[in-house]
Short mmCIF file of C-alpha atoms in Angstrom, two decimals:
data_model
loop_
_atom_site.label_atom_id
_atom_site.label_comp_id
_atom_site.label_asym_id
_atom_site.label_seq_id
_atom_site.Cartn_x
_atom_site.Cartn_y
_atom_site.Cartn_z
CA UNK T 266 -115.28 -190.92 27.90
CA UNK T 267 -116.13 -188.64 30.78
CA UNK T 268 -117.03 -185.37 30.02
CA UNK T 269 -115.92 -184.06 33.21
CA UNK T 270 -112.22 -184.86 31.61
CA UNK T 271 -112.67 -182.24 29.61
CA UNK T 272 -114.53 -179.48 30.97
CA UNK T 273 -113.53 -179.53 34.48
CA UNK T 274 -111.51 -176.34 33.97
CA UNK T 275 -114.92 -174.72 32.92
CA UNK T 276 -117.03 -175.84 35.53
CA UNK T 277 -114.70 -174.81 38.74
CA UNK T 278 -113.79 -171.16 36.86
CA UNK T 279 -117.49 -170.52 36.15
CA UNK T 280 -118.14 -171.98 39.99
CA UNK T 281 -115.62 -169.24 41.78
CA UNK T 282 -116.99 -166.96 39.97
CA UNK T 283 -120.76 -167.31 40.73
CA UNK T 284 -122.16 -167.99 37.16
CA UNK T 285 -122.68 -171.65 37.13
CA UNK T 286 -124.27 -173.00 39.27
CA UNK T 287 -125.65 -168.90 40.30
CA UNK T 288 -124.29 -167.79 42.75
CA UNK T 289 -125.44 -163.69 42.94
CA UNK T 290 -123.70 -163.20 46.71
CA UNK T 291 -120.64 -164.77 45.09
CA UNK T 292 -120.84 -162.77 41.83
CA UNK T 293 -121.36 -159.34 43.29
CA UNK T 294 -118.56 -159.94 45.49
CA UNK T 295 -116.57 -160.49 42.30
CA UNK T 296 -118.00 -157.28 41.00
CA UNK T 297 -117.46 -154.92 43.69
CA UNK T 298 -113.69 -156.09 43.37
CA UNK T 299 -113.74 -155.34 39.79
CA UNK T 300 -114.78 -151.48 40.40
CA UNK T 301 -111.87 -150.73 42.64
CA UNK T 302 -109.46 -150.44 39.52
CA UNK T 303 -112.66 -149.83 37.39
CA UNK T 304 -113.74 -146.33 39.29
CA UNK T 305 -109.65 -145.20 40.01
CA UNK T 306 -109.31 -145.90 36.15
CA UNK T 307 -112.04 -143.61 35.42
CA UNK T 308 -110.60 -140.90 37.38
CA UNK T 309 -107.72 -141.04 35.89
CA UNK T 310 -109.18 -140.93 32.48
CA UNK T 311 -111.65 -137.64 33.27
CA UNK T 312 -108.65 -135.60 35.01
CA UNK T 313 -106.11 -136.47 32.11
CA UNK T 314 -108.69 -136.31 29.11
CA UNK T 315 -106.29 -134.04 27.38
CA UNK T 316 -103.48 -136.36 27.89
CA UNK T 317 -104.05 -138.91 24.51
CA UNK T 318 -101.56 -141.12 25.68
CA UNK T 319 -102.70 -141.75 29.47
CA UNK T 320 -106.27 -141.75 27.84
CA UNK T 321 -105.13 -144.52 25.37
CA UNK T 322 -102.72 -146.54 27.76
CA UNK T 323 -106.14 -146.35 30.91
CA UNK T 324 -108.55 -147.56 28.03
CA UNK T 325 -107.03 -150.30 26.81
CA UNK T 326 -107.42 -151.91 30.17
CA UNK T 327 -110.28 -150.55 31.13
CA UNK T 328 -112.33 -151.80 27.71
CA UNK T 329 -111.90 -155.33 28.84
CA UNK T 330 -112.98 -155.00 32.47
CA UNK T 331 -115.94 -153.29 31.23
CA UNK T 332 -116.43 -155.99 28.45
CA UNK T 333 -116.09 -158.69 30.96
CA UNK T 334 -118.89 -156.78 33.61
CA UNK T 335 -120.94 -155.92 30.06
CA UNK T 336 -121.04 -159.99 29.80
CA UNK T 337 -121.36 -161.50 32.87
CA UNK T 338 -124.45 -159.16 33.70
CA UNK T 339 -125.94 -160.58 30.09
CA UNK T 340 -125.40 -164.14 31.52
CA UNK T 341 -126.83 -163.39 34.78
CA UNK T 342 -130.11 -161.81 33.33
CA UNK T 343 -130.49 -165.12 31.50
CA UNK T 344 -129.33 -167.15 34.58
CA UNK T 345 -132.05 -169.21 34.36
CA UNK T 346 -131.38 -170.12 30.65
CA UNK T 347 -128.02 -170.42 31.14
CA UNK T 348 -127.96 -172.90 34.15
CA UNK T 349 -130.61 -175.13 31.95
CA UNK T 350 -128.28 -174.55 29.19
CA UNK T 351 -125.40 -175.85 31.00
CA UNK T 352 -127.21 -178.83 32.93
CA UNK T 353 -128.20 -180.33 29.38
CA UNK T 354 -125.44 -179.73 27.29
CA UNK T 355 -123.14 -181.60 30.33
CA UNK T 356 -125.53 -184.48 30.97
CA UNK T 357 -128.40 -185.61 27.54
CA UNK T 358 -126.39 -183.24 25.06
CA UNK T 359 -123.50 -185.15 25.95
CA UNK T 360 -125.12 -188.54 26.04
CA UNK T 361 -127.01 -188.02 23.09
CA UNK T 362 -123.20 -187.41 21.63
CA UNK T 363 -121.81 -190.24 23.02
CA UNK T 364 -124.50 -193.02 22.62
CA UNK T 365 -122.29 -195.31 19.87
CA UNK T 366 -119.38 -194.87 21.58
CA UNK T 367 -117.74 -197.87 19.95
CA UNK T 368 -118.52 -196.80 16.43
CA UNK T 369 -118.02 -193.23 16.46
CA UNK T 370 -115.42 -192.35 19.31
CA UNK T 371 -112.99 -191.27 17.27
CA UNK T 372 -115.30 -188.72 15.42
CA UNK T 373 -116.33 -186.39 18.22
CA UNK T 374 -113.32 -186.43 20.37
CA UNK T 375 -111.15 -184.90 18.06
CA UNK T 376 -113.63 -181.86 18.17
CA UNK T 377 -114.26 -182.15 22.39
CA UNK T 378 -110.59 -182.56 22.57
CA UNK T 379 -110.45 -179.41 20.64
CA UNK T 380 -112.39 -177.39 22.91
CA UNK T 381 -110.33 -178.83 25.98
CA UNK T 382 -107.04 -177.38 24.00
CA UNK T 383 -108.29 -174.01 23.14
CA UNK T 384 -109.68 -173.75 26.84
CA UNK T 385 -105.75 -174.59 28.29
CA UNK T 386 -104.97 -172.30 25.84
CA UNK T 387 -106.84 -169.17 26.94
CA UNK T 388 -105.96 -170.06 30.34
CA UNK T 389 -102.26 -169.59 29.60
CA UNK T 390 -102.47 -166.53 28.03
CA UNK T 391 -104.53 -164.99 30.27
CA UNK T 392 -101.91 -165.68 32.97
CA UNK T 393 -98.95 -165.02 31.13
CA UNK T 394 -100.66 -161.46 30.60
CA UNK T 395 -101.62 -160.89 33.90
CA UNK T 396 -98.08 -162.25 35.36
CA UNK T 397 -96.18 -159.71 33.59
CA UNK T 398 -98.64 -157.14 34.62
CA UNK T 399 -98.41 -157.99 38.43
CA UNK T 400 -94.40 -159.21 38.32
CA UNK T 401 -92.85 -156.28 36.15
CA UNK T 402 -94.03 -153.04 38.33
CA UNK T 403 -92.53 -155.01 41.40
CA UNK T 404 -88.87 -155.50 39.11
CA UNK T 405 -88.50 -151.94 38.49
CA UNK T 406 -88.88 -151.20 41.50
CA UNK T 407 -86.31 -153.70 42.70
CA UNK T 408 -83.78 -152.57 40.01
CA UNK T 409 -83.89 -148.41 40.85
CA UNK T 410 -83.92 -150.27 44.74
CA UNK T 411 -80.64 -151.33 43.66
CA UNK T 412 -79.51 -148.07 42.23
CA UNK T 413 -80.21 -146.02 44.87
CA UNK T 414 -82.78 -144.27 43.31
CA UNK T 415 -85.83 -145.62 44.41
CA UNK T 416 -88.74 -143.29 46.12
CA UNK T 417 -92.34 -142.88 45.96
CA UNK T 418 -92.45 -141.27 42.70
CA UNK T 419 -91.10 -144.47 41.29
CA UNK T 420 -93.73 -146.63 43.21
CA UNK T 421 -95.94 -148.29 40.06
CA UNK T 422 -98.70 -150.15 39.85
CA UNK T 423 -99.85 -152.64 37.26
CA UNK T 424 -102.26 -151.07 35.81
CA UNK T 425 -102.52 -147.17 35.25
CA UNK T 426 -105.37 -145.67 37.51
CA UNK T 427 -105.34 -142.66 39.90
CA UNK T 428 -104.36 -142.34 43.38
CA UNK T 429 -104.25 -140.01 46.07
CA UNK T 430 -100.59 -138.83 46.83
CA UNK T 431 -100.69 -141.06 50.10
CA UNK T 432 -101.81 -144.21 48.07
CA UNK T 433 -98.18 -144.40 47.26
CA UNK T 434 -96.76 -145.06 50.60
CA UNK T 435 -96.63 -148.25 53.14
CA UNK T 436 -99.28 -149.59 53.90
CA UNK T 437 -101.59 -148.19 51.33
CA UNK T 438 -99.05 -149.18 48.37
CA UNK T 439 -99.03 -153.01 49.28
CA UNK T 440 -103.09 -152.49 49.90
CA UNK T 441 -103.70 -150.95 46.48
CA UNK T 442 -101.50 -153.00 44.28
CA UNK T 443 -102.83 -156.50 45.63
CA UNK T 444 -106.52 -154.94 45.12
CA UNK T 445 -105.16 -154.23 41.58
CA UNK T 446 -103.87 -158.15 41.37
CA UNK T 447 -107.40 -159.32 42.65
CA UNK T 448 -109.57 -157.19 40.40
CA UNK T 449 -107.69 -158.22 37.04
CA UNK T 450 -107.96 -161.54 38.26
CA UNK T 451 -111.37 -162.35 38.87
CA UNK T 452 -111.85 -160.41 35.62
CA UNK T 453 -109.91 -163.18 33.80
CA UNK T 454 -111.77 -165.30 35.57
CA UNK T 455 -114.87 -164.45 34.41
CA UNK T 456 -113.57 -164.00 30.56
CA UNK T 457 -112.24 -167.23 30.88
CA UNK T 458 -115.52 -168.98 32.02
CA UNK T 459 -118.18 -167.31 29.75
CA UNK T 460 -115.53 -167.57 26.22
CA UNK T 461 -114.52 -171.15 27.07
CA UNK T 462 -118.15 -172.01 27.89
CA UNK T 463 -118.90 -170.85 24.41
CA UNK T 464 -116.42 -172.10 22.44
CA UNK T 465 -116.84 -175.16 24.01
CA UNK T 466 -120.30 -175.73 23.53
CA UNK T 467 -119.78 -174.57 19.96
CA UNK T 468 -116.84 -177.36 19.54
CA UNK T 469 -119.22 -180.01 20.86
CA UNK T 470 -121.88 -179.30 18.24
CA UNK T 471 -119.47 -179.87 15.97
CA UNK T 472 -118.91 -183.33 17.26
CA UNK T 473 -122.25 -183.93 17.11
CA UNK T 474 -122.53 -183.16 13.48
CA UNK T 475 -119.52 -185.69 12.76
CA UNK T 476 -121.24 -188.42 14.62
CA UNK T 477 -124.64 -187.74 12.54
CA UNK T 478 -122.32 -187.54 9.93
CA UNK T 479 -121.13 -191.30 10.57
CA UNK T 480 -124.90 -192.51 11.08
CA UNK T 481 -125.53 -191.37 7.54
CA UNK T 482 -122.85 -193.16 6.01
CA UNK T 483 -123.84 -196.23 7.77
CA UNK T 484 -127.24 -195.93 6.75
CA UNK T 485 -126.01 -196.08 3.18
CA UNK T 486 -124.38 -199.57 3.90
CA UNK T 487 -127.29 -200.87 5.19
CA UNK T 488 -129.28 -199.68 2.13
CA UNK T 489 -126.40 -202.45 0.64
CA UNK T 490 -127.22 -204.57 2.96
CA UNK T 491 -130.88 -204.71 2.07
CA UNK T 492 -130.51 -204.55 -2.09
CA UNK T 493 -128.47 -207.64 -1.34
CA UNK T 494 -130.93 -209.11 0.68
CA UNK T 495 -133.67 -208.29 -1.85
CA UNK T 496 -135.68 -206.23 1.01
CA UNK T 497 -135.54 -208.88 4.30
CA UNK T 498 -137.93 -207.44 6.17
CA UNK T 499 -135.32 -207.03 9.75
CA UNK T 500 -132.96 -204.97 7.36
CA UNK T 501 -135.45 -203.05 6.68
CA UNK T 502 -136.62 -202.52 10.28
CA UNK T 503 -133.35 -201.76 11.03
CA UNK T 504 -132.81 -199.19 8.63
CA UNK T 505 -135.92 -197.30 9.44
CA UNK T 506 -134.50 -197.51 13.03
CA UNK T 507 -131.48 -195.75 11.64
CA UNK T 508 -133.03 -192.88 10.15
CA UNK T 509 -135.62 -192.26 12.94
CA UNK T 510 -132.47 -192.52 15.05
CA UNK T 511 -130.54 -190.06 13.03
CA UNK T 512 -133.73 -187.24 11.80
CA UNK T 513 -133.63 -187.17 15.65
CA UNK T 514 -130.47 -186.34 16.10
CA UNK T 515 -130.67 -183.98 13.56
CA UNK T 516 -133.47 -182.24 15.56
CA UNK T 517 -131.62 -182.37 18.80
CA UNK T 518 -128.76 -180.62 17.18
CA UNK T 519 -130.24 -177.73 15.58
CA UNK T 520 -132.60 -177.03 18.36
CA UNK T 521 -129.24 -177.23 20.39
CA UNK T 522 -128.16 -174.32 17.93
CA UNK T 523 -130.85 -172.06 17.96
CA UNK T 524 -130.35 -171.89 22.03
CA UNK T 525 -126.66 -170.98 21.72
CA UNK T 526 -128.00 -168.52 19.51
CA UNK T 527 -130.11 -167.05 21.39
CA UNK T 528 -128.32 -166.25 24.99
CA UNK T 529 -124.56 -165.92 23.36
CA UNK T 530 -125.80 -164.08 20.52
CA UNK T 531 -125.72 -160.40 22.77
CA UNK T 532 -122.58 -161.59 24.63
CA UNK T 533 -120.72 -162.18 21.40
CA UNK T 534 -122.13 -158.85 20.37
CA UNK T 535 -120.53 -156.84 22.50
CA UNK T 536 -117.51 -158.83 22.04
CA UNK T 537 -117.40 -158.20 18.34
CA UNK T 538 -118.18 -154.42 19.30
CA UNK T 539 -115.21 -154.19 21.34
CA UNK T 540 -112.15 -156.71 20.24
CA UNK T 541 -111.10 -154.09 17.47
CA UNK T 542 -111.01 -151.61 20.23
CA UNK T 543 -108.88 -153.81 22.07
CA UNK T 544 -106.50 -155.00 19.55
CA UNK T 545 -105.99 -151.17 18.68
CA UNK T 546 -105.74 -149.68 21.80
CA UNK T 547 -102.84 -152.55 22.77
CA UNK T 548 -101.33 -152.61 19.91
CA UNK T 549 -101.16 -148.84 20.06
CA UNK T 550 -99.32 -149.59 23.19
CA UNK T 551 -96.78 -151.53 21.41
CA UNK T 552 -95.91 -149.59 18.63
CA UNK T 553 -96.23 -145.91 20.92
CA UNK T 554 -93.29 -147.39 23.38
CA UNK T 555 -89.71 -146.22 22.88
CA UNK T 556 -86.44 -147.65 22.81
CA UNK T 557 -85.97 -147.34 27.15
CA UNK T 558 -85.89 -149.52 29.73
CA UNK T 559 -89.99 -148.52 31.23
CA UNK T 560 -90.66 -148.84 27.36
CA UNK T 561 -89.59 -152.04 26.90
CA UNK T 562 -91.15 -153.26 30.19
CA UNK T 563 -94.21 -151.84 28.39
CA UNK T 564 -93.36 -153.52 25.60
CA UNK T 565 -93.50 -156.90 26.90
CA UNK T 566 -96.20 -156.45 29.08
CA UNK T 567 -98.57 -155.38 25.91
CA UNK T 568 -97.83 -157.77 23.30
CA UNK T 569 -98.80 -160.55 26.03
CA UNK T 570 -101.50 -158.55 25.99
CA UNK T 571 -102.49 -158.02 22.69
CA UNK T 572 -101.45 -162.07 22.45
CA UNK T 573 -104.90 -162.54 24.93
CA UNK T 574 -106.89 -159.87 22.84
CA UNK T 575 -106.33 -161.64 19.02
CA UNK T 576 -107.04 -165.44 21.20
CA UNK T 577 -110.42 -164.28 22.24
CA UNK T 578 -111.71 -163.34 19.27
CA UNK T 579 -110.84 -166.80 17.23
CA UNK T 580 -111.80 -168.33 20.04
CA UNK T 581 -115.00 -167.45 18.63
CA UNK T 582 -114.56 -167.59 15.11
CA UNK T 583 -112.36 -170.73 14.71
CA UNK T 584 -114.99 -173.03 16.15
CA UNK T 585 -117.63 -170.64 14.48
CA UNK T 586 -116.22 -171.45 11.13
CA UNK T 587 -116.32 -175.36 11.91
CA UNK T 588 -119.63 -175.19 12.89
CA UNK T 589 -120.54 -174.14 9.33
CA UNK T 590 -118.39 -176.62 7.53
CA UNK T 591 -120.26 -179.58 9.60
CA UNK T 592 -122.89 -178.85 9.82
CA UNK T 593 -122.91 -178.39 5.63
CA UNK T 594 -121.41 -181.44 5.43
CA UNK T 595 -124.53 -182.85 6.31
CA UNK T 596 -126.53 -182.09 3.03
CA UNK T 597 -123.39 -182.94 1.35
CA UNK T 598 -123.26 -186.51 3.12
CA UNK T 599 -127.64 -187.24 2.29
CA UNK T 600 -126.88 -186.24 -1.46
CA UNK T 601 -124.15 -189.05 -2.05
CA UNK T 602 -127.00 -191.50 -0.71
CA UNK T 603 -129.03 -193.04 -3.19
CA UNK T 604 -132.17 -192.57 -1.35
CA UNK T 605 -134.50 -194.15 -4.32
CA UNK T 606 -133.57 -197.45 -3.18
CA UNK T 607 -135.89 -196.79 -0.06
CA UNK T 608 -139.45 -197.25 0.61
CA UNK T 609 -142.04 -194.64 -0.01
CA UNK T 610 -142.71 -193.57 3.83
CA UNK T 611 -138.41 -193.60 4.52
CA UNK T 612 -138.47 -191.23 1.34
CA UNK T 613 -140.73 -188.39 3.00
CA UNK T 614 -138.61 -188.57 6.13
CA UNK T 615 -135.11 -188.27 4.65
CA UNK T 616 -136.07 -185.29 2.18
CA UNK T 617 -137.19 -183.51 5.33
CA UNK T 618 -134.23 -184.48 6.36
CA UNK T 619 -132.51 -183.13 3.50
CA UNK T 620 -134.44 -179.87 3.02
CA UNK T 621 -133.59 -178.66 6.51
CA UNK T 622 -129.48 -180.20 6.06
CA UNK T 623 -129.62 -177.22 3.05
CA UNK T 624 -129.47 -174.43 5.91
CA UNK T 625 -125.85 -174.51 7.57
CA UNK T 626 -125.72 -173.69 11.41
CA UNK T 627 -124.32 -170.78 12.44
CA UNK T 628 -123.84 -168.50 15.41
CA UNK T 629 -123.99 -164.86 15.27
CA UNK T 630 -122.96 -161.39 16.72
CA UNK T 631 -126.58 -159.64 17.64
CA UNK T 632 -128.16 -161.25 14.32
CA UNK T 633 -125.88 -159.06 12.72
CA UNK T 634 -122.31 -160.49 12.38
CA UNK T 635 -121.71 -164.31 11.63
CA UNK T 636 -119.09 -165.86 13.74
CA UNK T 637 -116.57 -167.24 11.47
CA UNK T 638 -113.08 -166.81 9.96
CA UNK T 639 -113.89 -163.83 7.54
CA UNK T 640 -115.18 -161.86 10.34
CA UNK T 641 -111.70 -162.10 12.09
CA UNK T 642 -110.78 -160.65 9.60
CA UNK T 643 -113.36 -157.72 9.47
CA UNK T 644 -112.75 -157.18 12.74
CA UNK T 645 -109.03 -156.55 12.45
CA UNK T 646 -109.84 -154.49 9.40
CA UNK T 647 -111.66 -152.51 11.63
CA UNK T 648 -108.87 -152.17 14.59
CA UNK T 649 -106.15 -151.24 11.83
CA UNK T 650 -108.42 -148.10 10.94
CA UNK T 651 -108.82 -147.05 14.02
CA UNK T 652 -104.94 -147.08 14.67
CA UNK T 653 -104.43 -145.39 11.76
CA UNK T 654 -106.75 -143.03 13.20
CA UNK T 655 -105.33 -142.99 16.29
CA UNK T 656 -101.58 -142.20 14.81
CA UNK T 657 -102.84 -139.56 12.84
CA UNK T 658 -103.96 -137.41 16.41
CA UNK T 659 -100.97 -138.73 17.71
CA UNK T 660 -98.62 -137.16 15.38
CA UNK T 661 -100.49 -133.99 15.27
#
């Protein structure tokens, strides 16, 4: 297996975009595209603050763009980490993984399969969203084309933002509303490259604790092996191979998790801090549109949305939760082993071994929120009181 099969999609998105291998000329560029809809968004937001709805409706856009800056300046202040990050875990983290192909193929590539599905998956909805975005402004204006009615007042653009009065008229419309297409892109873009990166490293160390997972079985056929063979003295070489092999391993992967840890741990912060934001503002969207033709236009455009919004975060936590369950599975795998069989000097090994197995991995929000199913949960606790919230102001 090639690991470029399955993370090619990763390494050219994070490439355009400037973050892997850096790139700063290329990621500023990226930027300064990003803050034409950011500062005309703002605007728009500070001269209608009175306005709840066009306050709502400019947020919920504006949130991610923000998010996605708010992240890709964390990665590039650890640029250095991150490219050594992303050199290992694509070359030795991989070949560490991969090592007993024949025996234990099977094992990991259901999990790097995983993280090649869930990437595809992202991708889609990221340009399903942003296709309805960029295609349904240009049908509406089409249909009241068709009507008769069309004029400059019914000139939109895909994302709500402030204009001057001229901004609406050829040349500047056509100008404007591709800037609007690039800027949402390469925001995408970036989203796409830093979650993917994450949930696939996250889906790898998985992997890695199935294959250790496999080692420890066979070591406890060996052990067979060697009762059988009333201690032969190459079985027992062997063995002690096998566990030096595997308490090895063992090390690799956890110091493997304490680096995701430590330069995803703010990224996923801020994610945590703003998905129930997101998934209220949108879905505020959603439920605030009436039964007309611009609401319904709305309508689709924002349940695509909200689609993206719910993906990201279990991109996180579905991988997050695995990680867990593996990497327990490890302790539970070295208790079924009747270690007492072994030698005195394989016995101090494997109950190091075993005393560090007790701790599952894990990977967290700031230190402060553990990335796993429950947390979904939490989070879209959290975004159903702020709607609440939200409707109550509303109605009033």
């Amino acid at each position: 297996m090639n690991i470029d099969d399955y993370v090619f999609i990763n390494k050219r998105v994070l490439k355009f975009v400037g973050l892997y291998p850096t790139n700063i000329a290329r990621y500023i560029v990226c930027c300064v595209c990003m803050f034409t809809i950011v500062i005309p968004q703002a605007v728009q937001i500070y001269q209608n603050w009175r306005d709840l709805a066009v306050v709502l409706e400019t947020s919920s856009v504006l949130l991610t763009i923000l998010l996605a800056i708010l992240k890709s300046l964390v990665w590039i202040s650890n640029r250095r980490k991150m490219d050594s990050f992303i050199d290992y875990m694509f070359t030795d983290y991989w070949d560490v993984m991969t090592a007993h192909i024949s025996k234990h193929e099977n094992v990991y590539a259901i999990y790097v399969r995983k993280g090649h599905l869930f990437t595809k998956g992202y991708l889609f909805l990221i340009c399903n969203s942003l296709l309805f975005f960029f295609s349904l402004p240009i049908f509406e204006s089409v249909v009241t084309t068709i009507k008769g009615t069309s004029d400059n007042s019914t000139n939109n653009f895909p994302f709500v933002a402030l204009y001057p009065e001229s901004y609406y008229n050829f040349p500047m419309y056509e100008i404007v509303y591709f800037s609007q297409m690039l800027a949402t892109s390469l925001c995408g873009l970036i989203i796409l490259g830093t979650d993917t990166l994450i949930a696939t490293a996250l889906f790898h160390t998985c992997g890695h604790f199935r294959v250790l997972q496999g080692k420890i079985e066979h070591i406890n056929g060996e052990i067979g092996h060697m009762l059988q063979a009333h201690n032969e003295l190459n079985i027992v070489r062997k063995i002690k191979l096998q566990i030096i092999s595997t308490i090895k391993h063992h090390y690799t992967i956890l110091w493997f998790c304490d680096y995701m840890e430590t330069i995803f741990s703010p990224m996923l912060f801020l994610q945590t801090l703003a998905s129930s934001l997101i998934i209220c503002l949108v879905g505020f969207q959603i439920t605030d549109a009436h039964i007309t033709a611009n609401a319904i236009s709305k309508l689709i455009k924002y349940f695509s949305y909200l689609l993206m919004a719910l993906f990201q975060l279990l991109l996180f936590c579905i991988p997050g939760d695995a990680l867990i369950d593996e990497s327990s599975t490890i302790s539970r795998t070295l208790y079924t082993i009747d270690w007492y069989e072994l030698p005195v000097l394989f016995k101090i090994e494997v109950c190091l071994l075993m005393l560090r197995s007790q701790k599952s991995s894990k990977i967290t929000a700031g230190k402060f929120y553990v990335m796993h199913l429950e947390n979904f949960n939490a989070v879209l606790s959290t975004a159903v009181s702020y709607f609440m919230l939200l409707r109550s102001f509303n109605s009033d």
